[in-house]
PDB file of N, CA and C in Angstrom:
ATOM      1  N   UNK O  29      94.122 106.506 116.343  1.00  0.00           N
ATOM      2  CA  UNK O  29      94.132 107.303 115.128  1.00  0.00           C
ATOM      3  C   UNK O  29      95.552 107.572 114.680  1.00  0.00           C
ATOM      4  N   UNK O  30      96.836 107.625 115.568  1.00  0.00           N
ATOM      5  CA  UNK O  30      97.814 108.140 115.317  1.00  0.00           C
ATOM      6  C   UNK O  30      98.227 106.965 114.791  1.00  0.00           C
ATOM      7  N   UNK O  31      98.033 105.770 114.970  1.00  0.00           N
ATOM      8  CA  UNK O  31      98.625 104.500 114.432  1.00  0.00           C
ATOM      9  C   UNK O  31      98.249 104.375 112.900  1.00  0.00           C
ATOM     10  N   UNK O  32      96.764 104.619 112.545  1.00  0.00           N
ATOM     11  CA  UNK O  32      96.725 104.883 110.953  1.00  0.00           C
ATOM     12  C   UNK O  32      97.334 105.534 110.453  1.00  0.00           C
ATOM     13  N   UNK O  33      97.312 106.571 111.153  1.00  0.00           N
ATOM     14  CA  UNK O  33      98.671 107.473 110.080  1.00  0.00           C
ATOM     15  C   UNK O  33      99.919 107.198 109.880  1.00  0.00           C
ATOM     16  N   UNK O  34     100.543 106.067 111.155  1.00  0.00           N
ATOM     17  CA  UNK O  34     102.077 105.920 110.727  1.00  0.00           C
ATOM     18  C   UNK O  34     102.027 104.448 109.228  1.00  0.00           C
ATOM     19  N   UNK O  35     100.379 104.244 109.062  1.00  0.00           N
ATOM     20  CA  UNK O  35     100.240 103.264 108.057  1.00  0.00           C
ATOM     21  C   UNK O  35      99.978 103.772 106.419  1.00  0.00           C
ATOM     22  N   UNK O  36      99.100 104.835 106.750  1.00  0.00           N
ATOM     23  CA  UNK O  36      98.685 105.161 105.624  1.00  0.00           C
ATOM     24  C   UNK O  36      99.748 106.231 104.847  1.00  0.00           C
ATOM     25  N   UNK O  37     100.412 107.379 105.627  1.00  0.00           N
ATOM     26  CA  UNK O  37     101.173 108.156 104.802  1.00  0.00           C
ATOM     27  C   UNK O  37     101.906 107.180 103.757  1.00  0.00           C
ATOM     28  N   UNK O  38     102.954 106.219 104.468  1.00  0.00           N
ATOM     29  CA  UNK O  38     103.460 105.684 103.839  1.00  0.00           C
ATOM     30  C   UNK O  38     103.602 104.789 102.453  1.00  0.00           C
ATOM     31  N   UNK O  39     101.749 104.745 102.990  1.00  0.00           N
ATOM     32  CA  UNK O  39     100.920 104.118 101.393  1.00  0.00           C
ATOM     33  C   UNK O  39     101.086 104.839 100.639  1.00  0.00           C
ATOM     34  N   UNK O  40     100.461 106.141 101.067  1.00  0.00           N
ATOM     35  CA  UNK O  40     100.424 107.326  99.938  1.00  0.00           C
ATOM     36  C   UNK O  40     101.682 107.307  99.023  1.00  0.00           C
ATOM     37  N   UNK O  41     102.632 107.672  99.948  1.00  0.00           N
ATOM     38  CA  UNK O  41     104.202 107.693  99.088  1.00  0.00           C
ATOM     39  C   UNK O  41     104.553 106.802  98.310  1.00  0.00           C
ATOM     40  N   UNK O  42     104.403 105.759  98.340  1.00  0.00           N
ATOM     41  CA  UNK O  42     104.272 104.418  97.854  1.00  0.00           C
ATOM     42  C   UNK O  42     103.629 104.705  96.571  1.00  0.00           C
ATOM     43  N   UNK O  43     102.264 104.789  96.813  1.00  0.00           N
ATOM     44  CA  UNK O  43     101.432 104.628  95.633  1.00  0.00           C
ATOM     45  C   UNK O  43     102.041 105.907  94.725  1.00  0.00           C
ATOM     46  N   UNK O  44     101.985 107.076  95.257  1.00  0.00           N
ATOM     47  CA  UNK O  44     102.705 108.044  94.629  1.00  0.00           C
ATOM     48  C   UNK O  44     103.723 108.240  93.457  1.00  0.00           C
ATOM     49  N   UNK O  45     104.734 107.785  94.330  1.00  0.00           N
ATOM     50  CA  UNK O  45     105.834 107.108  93.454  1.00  0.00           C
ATOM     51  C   UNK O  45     105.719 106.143  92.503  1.00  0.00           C
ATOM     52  N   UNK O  46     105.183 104.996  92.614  1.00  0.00           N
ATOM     53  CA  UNK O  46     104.558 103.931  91.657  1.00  0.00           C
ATOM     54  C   UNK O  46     103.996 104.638  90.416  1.00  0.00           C
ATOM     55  N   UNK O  47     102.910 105.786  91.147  1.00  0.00           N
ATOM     56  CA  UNK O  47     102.318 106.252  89.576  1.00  0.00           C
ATOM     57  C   UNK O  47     102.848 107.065  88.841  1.00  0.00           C
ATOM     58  N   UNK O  48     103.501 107.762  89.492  1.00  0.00           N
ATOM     59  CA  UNK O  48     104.747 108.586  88.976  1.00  0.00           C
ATOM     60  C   UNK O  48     105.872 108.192  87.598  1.00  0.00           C
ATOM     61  N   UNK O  49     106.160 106.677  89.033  1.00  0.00           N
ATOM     62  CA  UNK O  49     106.850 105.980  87.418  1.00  0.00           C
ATOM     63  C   UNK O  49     106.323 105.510  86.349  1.00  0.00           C
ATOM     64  N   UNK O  50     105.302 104.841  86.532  1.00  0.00           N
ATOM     65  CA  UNK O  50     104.569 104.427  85.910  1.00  0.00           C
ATOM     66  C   UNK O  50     103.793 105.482  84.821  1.00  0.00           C
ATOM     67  N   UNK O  51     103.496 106.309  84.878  1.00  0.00           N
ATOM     68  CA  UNK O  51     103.381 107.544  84.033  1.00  0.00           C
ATOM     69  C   UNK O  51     104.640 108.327  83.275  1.00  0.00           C
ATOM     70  N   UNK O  52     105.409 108.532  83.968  1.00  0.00           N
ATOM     71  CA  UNK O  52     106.612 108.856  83.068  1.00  0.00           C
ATOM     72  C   UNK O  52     107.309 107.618  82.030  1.00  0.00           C
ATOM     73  N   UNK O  53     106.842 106.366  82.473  1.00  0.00           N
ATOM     74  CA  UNK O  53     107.625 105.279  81.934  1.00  0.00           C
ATOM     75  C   UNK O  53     106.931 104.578  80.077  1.00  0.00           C
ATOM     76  N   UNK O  54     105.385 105.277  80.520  1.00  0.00           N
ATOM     77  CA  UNK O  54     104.531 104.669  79.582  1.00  0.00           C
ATOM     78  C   UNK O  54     103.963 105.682  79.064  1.00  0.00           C
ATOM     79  N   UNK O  55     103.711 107.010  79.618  1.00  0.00           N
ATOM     80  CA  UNK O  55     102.835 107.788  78.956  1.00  0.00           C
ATOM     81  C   UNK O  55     103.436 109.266  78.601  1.00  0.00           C
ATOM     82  N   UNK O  56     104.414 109.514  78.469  1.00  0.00           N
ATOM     83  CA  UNK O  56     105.189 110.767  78.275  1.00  0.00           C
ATOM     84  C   UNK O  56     104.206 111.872  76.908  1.00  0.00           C
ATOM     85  N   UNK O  57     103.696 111.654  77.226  1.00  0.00           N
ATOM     86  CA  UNK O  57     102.776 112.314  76.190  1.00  0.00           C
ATOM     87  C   UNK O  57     101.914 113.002  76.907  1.00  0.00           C
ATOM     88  N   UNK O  58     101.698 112.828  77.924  1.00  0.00           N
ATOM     89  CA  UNK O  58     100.911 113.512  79.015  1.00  0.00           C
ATOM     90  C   UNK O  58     101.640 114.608  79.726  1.00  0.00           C
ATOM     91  N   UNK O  59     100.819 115.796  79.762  1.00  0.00           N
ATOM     92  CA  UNK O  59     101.738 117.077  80.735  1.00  0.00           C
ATOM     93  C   UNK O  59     102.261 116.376  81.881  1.00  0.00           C
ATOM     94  N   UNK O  60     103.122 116.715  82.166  1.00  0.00           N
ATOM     95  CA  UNK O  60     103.610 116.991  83.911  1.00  0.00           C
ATOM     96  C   UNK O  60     102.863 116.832  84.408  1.00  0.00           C
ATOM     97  N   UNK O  61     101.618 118.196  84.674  1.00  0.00           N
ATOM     98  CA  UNK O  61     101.042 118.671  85.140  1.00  0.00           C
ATOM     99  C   UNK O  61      99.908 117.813  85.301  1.00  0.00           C
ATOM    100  N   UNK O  62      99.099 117.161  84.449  1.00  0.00           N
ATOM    101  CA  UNK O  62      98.358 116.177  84.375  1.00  0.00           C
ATOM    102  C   UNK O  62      99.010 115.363  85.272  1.00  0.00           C
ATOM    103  N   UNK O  63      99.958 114.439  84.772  1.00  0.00           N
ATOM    104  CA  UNK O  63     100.734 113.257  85.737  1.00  0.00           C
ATOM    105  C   UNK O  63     100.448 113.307  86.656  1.00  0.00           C
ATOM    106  N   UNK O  64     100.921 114.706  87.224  1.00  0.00           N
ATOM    107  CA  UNK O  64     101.109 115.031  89.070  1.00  0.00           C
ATOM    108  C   UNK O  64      99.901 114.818  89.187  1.00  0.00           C
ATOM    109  N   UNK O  65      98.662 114.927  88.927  1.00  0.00           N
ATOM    110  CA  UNK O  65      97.728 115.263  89.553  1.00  0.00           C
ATOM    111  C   UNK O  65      96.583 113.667  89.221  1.00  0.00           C
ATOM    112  N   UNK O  66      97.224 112.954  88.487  1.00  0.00           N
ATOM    113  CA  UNK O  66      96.515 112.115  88.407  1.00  0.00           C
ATOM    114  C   UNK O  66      97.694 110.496  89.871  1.00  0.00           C
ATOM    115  N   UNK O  67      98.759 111.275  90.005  1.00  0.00           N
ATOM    116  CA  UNK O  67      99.090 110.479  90.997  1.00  0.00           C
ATOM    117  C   UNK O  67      99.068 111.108  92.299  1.00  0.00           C
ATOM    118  N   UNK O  68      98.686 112.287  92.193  1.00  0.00           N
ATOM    119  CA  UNK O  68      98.451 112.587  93.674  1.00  0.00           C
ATOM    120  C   UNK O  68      96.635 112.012  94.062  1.00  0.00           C
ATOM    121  N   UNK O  69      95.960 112.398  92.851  1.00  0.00           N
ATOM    122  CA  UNK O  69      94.072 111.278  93.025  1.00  0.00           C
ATOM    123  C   UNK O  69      94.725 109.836  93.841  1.00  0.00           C
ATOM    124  N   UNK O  70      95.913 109.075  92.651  1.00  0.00           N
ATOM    125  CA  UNK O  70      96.080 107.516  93.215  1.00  0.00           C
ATOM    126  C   UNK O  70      96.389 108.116  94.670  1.00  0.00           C
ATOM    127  N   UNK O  71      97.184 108.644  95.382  1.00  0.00           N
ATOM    128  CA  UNK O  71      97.580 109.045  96.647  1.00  0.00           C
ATOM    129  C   UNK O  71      96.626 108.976  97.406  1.00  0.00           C
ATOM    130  N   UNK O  72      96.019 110.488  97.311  1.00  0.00           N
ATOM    131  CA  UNK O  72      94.799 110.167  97.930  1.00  0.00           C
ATOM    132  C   UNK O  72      93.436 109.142  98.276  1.00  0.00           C
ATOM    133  N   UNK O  73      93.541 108.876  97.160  1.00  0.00           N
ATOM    134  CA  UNK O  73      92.339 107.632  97.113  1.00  0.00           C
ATOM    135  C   UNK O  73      93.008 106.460  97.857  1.00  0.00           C
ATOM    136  N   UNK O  74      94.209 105.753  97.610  1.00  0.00           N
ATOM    137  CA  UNK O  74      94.900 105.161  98.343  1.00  0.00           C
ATOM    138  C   UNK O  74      94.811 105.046  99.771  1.00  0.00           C
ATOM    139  N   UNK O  75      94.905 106.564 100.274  1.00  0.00           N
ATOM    140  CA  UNK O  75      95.033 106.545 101.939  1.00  0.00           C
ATOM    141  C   UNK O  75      93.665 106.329 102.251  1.00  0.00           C
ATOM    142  N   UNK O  76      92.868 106.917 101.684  1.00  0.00           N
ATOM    143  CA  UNK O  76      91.272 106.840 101.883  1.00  0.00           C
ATOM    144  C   UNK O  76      91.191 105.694 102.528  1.00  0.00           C
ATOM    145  N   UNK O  77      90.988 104.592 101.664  1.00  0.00           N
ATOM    146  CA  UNK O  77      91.032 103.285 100.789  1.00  0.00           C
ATOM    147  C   UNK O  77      91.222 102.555 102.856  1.00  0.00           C
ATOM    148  N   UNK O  78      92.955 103.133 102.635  1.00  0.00           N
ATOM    149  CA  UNK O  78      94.026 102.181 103.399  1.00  0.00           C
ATOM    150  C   UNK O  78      93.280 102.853 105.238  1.00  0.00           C
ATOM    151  N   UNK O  79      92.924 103.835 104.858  1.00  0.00           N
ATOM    152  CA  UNK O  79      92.589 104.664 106.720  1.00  0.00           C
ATOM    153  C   UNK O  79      91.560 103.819 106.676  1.00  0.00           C
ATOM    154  N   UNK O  80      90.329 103.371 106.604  1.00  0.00           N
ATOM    155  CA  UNK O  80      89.375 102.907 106.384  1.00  0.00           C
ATOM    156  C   UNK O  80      89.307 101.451 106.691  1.00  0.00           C
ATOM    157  N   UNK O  81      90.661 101.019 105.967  1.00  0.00           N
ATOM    158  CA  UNK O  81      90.743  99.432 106.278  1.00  0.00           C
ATOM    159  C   UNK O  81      90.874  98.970 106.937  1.00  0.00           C
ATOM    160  N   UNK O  82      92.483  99.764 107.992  1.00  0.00           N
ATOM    161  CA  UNK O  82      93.453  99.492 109.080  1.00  0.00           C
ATOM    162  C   UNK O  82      92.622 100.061 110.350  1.00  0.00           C
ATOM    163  N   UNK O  83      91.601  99.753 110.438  1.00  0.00           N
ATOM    164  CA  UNK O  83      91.065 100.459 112.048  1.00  0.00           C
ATOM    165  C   UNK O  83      91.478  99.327 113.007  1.00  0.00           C
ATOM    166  N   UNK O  84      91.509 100.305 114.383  1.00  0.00           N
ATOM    167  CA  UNK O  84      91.926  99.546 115.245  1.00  0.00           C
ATOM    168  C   UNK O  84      91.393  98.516 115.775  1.00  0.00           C
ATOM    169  N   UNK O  85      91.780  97.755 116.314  1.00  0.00           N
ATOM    170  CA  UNK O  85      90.938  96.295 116.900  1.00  0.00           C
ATOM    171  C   UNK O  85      90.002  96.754 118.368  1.00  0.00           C
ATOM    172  N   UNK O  86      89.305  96.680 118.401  1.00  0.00           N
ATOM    173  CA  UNK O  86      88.653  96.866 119.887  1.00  0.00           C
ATOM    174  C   UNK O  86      88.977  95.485 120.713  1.00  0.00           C
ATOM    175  N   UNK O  87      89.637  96.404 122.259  1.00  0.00           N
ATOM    176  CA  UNK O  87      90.063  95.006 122.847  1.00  0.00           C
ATOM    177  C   UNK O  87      88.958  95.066 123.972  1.00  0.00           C
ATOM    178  N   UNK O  88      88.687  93.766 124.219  1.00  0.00           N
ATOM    179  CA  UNK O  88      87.530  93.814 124.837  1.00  0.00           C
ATOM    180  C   UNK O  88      88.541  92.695 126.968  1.00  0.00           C
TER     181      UNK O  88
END
């Protein structure tokens, strides 16, 4: 479990940032406040997404 997390935070930030720019770059017409919260959803949904994917291998 601790290994997803050194995978997924990093997504988050990632995606984070991406929408971040990506919202300030194209849509400045939108609150702040909106922004933040529509790239912290990409964040979250992201790690969801990424914890889900990256499970560990069972070694047999």
């Amino acid at each position: 479990m601790k290994n997803r997390k050194l995978i997924v935070i990093p997504i988050m930030i990632l995606v984070a940032g991406a929408a971040m720019w990506m919202l300030n770059k194209d849509y400045q017409q939108i609150d702040m406040t909106i922004r933040l919260m529509i790239a912290a959803g990409a964040a979250l949904l992201s790690g969801v997404i990424s914890y889900f994917l990256f499970k560990p291998e069972k070694e047999e």
